[in-house]
Coordinates of C-alpha atoms in Angstrom, one line a residue:
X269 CA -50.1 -73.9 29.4
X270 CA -47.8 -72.2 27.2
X271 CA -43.9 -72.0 27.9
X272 CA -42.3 -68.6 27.7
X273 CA -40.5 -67.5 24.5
X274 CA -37.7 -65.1 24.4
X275 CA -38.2 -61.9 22.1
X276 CA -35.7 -61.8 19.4
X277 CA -32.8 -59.1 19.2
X278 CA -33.3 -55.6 17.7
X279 CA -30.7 -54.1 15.2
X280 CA -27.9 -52.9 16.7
X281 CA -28.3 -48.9 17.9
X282 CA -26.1 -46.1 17.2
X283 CA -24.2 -46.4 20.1
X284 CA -23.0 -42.6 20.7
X285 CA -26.7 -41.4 20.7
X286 CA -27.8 -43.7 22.6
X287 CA -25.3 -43.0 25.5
X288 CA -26.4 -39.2 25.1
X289 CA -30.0 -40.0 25.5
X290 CA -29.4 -42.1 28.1
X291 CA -27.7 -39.5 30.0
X292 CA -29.5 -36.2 28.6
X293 CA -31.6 -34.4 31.8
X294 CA -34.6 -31.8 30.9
X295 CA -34.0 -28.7 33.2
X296 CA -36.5 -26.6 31.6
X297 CA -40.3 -26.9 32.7
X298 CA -43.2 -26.3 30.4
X299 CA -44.6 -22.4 30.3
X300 CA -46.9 -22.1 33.0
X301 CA -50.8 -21.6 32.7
X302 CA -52.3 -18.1 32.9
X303 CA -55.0 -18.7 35.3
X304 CA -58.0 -16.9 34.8
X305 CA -61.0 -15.8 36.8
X306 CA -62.3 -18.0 39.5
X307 CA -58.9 -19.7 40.1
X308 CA -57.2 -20.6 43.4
X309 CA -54.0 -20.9 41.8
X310 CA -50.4 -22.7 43.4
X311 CA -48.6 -20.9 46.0
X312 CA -44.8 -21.9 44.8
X313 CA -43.4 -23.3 42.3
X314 CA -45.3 -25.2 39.7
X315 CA -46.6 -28.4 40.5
X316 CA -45.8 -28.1 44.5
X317 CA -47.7 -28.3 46.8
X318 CA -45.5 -26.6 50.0
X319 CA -44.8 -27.5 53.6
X320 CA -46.6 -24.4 55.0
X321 CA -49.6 -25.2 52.8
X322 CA -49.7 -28.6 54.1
X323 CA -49.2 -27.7 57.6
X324 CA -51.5 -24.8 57.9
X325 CA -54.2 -27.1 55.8
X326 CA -54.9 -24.6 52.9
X327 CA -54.0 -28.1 50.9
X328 CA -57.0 -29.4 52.3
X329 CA -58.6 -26.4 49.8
X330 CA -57.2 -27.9 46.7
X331 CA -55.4 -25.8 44.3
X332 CA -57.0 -25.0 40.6
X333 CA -56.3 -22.9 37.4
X334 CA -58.9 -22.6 34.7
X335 CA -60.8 -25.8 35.2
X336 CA -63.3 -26.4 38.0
X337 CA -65.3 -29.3 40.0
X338 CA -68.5 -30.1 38.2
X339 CA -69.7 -33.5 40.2
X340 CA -68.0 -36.6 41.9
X341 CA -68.5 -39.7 44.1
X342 CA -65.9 -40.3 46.7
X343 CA -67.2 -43.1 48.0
X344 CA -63.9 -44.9 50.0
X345 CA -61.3 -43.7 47.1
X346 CA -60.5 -44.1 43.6
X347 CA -58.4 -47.1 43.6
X348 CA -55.0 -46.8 41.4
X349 CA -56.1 -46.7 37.8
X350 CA -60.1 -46.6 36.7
X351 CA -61.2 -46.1 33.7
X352 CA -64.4 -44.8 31.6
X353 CA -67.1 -45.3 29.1
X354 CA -70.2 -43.1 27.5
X355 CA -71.6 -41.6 30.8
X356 CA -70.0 -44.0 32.9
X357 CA -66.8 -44.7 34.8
X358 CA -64.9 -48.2 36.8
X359 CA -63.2 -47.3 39.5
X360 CA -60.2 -49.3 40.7
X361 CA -60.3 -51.8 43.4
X362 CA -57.3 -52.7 45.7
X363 CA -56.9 -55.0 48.4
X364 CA -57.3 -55.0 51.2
X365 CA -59.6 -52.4 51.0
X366 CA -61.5 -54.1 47.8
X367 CA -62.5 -56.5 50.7
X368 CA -63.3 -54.0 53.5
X369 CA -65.6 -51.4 51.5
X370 CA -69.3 -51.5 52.0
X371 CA -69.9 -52.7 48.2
X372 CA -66.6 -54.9 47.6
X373 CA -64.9 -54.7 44.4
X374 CA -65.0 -52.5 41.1
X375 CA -67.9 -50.1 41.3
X376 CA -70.0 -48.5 38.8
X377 CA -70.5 -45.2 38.4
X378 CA -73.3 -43.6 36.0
X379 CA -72.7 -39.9 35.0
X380 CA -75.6 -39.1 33.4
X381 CA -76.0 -36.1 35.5
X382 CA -72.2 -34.7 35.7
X383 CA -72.8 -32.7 38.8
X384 CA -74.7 -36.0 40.9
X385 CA -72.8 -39.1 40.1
X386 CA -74.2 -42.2 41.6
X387 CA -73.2 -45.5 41.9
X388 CA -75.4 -48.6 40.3
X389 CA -73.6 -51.8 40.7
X390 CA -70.4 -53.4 41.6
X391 CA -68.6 -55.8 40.5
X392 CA -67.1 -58.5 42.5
X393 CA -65.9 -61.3 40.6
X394 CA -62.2 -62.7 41.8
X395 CA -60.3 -60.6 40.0
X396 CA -62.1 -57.4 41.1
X397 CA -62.3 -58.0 44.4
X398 CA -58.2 -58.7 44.6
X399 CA -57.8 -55.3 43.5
X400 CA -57.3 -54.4 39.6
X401 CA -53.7 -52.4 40.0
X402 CA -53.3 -51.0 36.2
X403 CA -55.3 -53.5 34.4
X404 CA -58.7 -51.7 34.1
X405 CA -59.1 -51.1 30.9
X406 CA -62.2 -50.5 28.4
X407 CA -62.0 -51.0 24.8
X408 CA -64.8 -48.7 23.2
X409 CA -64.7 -50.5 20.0
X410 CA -66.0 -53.4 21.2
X411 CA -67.5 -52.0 24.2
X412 CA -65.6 -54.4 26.4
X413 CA -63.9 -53.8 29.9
X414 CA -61.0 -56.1 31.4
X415 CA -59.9 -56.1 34.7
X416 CA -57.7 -58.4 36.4
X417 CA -56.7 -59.8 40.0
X418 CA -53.3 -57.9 41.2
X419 CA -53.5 -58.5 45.4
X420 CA -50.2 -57.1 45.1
X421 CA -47.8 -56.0 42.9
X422 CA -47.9 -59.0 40.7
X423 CA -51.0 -61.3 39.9
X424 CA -51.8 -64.4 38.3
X425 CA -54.4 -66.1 37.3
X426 CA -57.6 -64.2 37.5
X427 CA -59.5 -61.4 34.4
X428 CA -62.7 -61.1 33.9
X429 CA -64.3 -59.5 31.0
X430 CA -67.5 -57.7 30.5
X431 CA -70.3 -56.7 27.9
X432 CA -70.3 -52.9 28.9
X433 CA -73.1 -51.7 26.0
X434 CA -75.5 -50.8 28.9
X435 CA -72.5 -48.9 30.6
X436 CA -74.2 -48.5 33.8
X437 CA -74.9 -52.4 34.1
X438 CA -72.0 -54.4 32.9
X439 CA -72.5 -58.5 31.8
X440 CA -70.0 -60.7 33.2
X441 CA -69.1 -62.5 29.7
X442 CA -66.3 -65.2 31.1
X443 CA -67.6 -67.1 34.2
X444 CA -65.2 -70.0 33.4
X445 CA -61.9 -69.7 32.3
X446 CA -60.4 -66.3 34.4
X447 CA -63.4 -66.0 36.5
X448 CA -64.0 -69.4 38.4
X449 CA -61.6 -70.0 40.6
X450 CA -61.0 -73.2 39.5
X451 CA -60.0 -72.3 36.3
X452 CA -57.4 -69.6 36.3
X453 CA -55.4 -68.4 33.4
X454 CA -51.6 -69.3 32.4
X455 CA -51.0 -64.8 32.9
X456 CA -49.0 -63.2 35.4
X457 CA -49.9 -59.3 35.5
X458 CA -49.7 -55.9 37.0
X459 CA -50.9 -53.9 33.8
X460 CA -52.9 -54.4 30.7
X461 CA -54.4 -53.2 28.2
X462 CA -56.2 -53.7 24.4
X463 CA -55.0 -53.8 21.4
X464 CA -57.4 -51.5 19.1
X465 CA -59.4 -53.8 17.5
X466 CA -60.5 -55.2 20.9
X467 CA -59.6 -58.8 20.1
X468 CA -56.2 -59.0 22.3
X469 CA -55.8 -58.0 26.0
X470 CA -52.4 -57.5 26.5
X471 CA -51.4 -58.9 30.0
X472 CA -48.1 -57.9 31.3
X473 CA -46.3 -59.4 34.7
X474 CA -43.8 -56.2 36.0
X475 CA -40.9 -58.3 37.0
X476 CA -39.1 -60.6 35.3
X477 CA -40.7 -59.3 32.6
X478 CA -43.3 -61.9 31.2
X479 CA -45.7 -60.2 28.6
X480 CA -48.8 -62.7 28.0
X481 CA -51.3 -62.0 24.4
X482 CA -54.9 -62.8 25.5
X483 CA -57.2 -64.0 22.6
X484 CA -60.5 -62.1 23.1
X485 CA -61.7 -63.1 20.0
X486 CA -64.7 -65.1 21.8
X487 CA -64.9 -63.1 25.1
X488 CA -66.7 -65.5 26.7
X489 CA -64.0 -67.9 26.4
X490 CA -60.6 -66.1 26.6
X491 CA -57.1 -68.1 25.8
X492 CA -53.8 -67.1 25.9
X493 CA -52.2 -67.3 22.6
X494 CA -48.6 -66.2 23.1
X495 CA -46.2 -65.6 26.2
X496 CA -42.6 -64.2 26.0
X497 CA -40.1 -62.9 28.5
X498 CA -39.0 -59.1 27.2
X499 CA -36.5 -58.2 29.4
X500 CA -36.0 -57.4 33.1
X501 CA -39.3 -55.3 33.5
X502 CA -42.3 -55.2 31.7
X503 CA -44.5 -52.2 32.8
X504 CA -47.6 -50.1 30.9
X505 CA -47.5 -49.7 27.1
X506 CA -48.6 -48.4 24.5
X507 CA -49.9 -49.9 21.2
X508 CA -50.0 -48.6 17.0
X509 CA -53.2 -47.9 15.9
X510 CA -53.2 -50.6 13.4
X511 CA -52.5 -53.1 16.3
X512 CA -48.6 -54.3 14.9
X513 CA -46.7 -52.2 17.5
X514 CA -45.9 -52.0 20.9
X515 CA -44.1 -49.5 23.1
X516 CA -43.5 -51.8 26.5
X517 CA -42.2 -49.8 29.5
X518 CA -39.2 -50.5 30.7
X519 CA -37.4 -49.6 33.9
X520 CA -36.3 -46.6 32.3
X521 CA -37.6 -46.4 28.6
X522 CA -38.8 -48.5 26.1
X523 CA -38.8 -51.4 23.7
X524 CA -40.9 -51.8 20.2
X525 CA -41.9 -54.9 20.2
X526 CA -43.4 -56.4 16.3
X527 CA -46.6 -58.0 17.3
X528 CA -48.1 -58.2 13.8
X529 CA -47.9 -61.8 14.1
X530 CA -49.8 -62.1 17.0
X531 CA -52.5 -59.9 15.7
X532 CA -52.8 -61.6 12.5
X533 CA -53.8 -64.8 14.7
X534 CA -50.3 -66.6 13.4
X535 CA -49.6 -69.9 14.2
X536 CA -46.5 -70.0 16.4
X537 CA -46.4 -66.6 16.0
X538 CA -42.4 -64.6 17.0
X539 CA -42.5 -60.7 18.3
X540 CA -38.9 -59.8 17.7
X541 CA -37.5 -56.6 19.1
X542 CA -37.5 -53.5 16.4
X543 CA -35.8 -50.8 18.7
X544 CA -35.6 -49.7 22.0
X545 CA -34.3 -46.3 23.6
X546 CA -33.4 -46.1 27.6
X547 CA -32.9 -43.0 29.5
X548 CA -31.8 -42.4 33.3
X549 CA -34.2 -38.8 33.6
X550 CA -36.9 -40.8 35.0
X551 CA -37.3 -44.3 36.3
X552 CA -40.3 -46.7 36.1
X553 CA -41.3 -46.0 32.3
X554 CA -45.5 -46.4 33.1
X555 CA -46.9 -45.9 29.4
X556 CA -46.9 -44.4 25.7
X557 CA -49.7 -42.5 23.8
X558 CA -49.3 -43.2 20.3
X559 CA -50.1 -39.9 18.0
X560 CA -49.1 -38.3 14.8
X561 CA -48.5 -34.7 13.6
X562 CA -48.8 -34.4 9.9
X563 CA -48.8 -38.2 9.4
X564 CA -45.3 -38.9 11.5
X565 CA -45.5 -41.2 14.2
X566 CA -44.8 -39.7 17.8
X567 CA -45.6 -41.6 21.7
X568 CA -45.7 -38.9 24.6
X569 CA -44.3 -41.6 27.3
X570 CA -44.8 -41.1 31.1
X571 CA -42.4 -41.9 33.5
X572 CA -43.6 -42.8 37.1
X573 CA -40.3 -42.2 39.1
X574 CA -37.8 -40.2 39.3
X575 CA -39.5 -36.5 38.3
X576 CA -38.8 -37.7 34.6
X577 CA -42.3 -36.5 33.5
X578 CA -43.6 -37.0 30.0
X579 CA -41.3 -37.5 27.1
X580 CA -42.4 -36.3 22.9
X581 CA -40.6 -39.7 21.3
X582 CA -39.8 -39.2 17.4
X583 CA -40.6 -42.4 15.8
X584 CA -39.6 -41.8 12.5
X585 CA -37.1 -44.6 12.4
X586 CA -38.3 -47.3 15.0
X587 CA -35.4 -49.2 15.4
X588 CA -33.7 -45.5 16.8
X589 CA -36.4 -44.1 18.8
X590 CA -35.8 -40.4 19.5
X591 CA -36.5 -38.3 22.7
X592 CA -37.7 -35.0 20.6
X593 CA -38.9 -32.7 23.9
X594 CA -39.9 -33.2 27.5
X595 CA -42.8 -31.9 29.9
X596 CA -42.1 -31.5 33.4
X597 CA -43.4 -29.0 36.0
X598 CA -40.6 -26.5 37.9
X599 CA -40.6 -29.1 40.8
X600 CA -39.5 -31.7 38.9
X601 CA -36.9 -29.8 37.6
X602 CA -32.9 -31.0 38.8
X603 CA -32.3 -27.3 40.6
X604 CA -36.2 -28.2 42.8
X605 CA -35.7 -31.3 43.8
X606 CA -34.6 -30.5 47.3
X607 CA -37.8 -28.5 47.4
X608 CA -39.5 -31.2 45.7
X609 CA -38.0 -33.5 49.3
X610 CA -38.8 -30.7 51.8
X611 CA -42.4 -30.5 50.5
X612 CA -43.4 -34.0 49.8
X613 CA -41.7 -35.8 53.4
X614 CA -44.6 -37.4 55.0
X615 CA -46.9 -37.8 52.0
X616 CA -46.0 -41.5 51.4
X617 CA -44.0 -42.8 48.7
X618 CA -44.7 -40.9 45.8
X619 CA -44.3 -37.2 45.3
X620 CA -44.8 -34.9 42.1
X621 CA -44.9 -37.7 39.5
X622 CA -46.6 -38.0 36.3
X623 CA -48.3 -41.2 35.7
X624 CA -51.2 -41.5 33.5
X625 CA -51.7 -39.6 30.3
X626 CA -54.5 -39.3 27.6
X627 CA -55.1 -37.2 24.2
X628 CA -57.8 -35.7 22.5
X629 CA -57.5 -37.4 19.9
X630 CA -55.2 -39.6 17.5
X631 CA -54.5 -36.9 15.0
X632 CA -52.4 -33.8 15.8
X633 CA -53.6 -33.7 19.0
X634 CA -54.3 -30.3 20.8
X635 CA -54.5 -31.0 24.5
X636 CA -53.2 -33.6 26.3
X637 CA -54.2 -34.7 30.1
X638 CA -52.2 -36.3 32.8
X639 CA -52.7 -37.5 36.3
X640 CA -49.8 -36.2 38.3
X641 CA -49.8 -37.6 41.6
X642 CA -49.3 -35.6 44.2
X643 CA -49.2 -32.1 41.4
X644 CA -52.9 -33.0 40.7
X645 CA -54.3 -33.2 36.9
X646 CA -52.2 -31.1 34.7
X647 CA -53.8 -29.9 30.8
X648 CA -50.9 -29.2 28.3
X649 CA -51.6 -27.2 24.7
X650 CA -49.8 -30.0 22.6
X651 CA -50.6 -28.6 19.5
X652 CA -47.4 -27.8 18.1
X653 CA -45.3 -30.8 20.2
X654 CA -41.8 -28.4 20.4
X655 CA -43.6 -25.5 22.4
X656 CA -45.5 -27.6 24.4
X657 CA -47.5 -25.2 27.4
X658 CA -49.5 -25.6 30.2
X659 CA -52.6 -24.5 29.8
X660 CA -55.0 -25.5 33.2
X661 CA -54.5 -27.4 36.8
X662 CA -56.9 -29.3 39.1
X663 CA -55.5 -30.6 42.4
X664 CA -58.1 -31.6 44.0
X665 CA -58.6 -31.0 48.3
X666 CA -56.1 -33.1 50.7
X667 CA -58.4 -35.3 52.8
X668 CA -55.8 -35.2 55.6
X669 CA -56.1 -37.3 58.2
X670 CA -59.2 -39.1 56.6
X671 CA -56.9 -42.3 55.9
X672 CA -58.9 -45.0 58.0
X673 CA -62.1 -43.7 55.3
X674 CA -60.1 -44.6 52.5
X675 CA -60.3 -48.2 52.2
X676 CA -60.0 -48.0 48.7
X677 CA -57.0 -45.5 47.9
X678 CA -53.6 -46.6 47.7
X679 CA -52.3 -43.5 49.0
X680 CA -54.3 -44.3 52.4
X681 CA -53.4 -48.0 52.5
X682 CA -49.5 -47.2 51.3
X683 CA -49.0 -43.9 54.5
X684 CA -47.4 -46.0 56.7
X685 CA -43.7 -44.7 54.5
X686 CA -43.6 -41.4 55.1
X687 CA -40.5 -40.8 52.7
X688 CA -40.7 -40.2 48.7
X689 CA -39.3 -43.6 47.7
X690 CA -39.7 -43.0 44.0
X691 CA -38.2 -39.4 44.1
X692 CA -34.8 -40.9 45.1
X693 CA -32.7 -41.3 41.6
X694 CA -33.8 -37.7 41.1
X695 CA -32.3 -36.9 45.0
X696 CA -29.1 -39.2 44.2
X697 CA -28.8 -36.8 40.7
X698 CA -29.1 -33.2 42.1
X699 CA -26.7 -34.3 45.0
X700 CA -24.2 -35.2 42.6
X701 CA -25.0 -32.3 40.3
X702 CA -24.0 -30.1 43.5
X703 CA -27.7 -28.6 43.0
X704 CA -29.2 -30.2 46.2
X705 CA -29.3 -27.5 49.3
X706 CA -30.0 -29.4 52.6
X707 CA -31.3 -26.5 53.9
X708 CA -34.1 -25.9 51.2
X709 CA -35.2 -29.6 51.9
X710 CA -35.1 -29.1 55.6
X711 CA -38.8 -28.0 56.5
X712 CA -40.9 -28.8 59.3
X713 CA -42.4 -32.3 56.9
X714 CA -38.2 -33.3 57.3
X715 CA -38.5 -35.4 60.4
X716 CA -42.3 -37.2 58.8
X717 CA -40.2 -40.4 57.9
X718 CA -43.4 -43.0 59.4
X719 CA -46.7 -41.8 58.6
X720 CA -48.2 -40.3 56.1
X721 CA -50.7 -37.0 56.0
X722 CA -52.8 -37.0 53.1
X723 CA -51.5 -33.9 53.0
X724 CA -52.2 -34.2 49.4
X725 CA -54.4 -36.4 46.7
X726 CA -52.1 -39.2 44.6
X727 CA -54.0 -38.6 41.1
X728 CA -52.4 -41.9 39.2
X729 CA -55.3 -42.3 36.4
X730 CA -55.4 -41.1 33.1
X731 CA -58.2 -38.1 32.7
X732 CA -60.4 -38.8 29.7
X733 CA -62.0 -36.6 27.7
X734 CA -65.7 -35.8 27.1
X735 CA -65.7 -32.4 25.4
X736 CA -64.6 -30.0 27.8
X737 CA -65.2 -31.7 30.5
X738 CA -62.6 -34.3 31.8
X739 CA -63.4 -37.6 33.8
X740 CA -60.8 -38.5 36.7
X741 CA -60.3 -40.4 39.2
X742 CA -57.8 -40.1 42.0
X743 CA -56.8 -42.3 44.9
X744 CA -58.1 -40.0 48.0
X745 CA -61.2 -37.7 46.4
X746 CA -62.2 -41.1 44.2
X747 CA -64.2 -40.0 40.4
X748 CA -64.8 -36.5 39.5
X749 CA -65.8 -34.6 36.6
X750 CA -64.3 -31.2 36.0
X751 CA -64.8 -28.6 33.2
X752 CA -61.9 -27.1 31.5
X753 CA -62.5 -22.9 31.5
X754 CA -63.9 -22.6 27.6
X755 CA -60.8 -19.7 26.6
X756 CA -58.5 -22.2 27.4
X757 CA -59.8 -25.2 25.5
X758 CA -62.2 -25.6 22.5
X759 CA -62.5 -29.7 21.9
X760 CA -62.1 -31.0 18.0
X761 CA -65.1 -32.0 16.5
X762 CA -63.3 -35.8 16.3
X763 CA -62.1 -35.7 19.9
X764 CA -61.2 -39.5 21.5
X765 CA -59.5 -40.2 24.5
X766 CA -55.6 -41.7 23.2
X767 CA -54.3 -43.6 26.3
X768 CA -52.6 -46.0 24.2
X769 CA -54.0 -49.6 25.0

């Protein structure tokens, strides 16, 4: 087993910007979309989904604005993260639920026809069936997909890789090392992901921030081949399209972390720190999406917490990264977050968050797509990254009261907290700001502090693109495919999903 290593120091930062960035709060939202014909469009303010829609079950209608429902397969919920290939997608397992569901563990789903997806097989080695968190991951390169065993939070141990060229019938390649139980790897982990050339899986273990390189080299026979401790946290990332980089999430923000050495297979290999930039607008920093506009390097982070939303980062110099805009939606903004309370109270404990983001491709991107819990799948024209605008919704139909279905959706499983935990630094900030009225957060949801509704859908993954169509998953409602309105979005002839690793 390998011992931990400690990543070296990054250069020291410009001290003044960095305790403006750390402080600066976005309180503008992104234009919103000019829904067309055929749209059932939000009642209030972007992104929300109100207490008298929840209440009077219009919710339970879904809300949507120039993109509609092509196909899905519910079967007993989408799990937290899935992911996709060709015509096919994974969805997520989590446990208990992974345990409970008819066909236990990560099913396939084949999506030949868009409008009839149907399952095929499941897969149910250790690490599926524990449930897969924010490790499922597909590298299309190498036509490889990686799960591993989170029961909770953290796991250790189990990952499981598969030959996924017949998408619809994935190979177990790995039944010793990671699979057998007997023979578990030295990796704690809540999130991975590849690096590009599909010969690393990055695991990475939350808290106390332990960050393990996985040699896929041989992917029948995987090995860990460097460990460090990074910090306090160690969350989603995002990795350089030559493989050197890395963007790891931190509580709030990021660190780049040099793993050329690891990637060139190294002996002994360091990853010292390059830069790092925190903020406090948003909490839980989930992942990055490395792009470029005219050859200069840009992430569009996602935070999970906190209403920070998604965050253009200028990485022009990568020992200073810069916060160049923001995306959030009007209830994420400071002056809405008592609306933001009064509408989400009883829906669990996440609210309006973004979480999951993916581009259309590598190079000046035009759209981008993010799951954002509770506000559905949001589509943003990213084509010129400082006027940023919204350009189609999809939030799909509350399955309220459906919970003991939904074996499989965390949202389900997570309803016995009725309050919107991560929405609190937000809360703390507007009431400090003197921009949080009691009275516009007192609705009749006030006194659902047990319990939760399904009042709405938790939409964590990221959507992925297939032309104009967009494959999702999301915890309640489980994998869809909806179809972006053609005025609003003409897909480049080199579109690929970015999600970053």
């Amino acid at each position: 087993m390998l011992l931990p290593s400690s990543v070296s120091a990054a250069p020291q930062p410009d001290l003044q910007n960095n305790v403006r960035e750390f402080l600066d709060v976005g309180r503008s939202s992104v234009p919103r979309a000019d829904c067309g014909p055929g749209s059932a469009p939000e009642s209030g303010l972007q992104g929300d989904v109100p207490a008298a829609d929840r209440d009077s079950g219009r919710s339970t209608q879904g809300y949507r604005c120039n993109m509609s429902f092509v196909g899905g397969f519910p079967g007993r919920g989408g799990g937290i993260t899935s992911t996709s290939f060709e015509h096919c997608a994974y969805l997520g397992s989590v446990l208990p639920g992974s345990l409970m569901n008819e066909q236990r563990g990560v099913q396939v789903i084949d999506v030949s026809d868009p409008a009839n997806p149907r399952p095929t097989v499941t897969l149910a080695e250790p690490a599926m069936l524990a449930g897969t968190w924010e490790s499922l991951k597909v590298n299309p390169r190498r036509k490889l997909l990686v799960g591993t065993g989170v029961p909770t939070l953290v796991g250790a141990g189990y990952l499981s890789v598969y030959d996924i060229s017949d998408c619809a019938y994935p190979r177990l390649l790995n039944p010793g090392p990671g699979t057998n139980l007997l023979m578990p790897l030295p990796i704690t982990t809540h999130e991975g992901g590849f690096s590009p050339d599909g010969n690393t899986y990055w695991a990475s273990g939350l808290v106390p921030g332990f960050l393990s390189a996985v040699d896929l080299t041989d992917p029948t026979n995987p090995r860990v081949i460097w460990q460090g401790m990074t910090g306090i946290e160690a969350h989603g990332f995002g990795i350089s399209p030559d493989g050197n980089r890395m963007y790891l999430s931190a509580l709030g923000g990021f660190t780049v972390l040099d793993i050329s050495a690891v990637q060139r297979r190294d002996p002994n290999p360091l990853v010292p720190q390059m830069g790092r930039v925190f903020w406090t607008d948003g909490w839980a920093t989930q992942h990055s999406v490395p792009v470029t506009y005219a050859g200069k390097p840009y992430l569009y982070t996602v935070d999970e917490g906190g209403s920070g939303g998604v965050k253009l980062i200028d990485l022009s110099d990568e020992t200073a990264p810069r916060v160049a805009n923001k995306i959030k939606l009007e209830i994420n903004l400071p002056q809405h977050i008592d609306s933001n309370v009064g509408s989400s109270m009883g829906g669990a404990a996440f609210a309006y968050e973004s979480h999951y983001c993916a581009a259309d491709r590598e190079y000046n991107p035009t759209a981008l797509a993010c799951g954002w819990i509770s506000s559905g799948i949001r589509v943003f024209d990213i084509r010129d990254p400082y006027a940023i605008r919204e350009i189609a919704y999809y939030n799909p139909p509350a399955r309220t009261g459906q919970n003991p279905n939904l074996w499989n959706s965390p949202h389900a499983l997570a309803s016995n907290i009725g309050i919107p935990l991560m929405s609190t630094p937000s809360v703390l900030r507007s009431v400090l700001e003197g921009q949080f009225d009691p009275l516009d957060a007192t609705t009749s949801r006030t006194g659902n502090l047990v319990g939760g509704d399904l009042s709405t859908d938790w939409c964590f993954s990221p959507p992925e693109w297939r032309g104009s169509q967009l494959y999702v998953s999301c915890s309640d409602n489980g994998f869809m495919v909806l179809q972006l309105d053609n005025n609003v979005y003409s897909p480049p002839s080199d579109q690929r999903s970015v999600v970053g690793s």
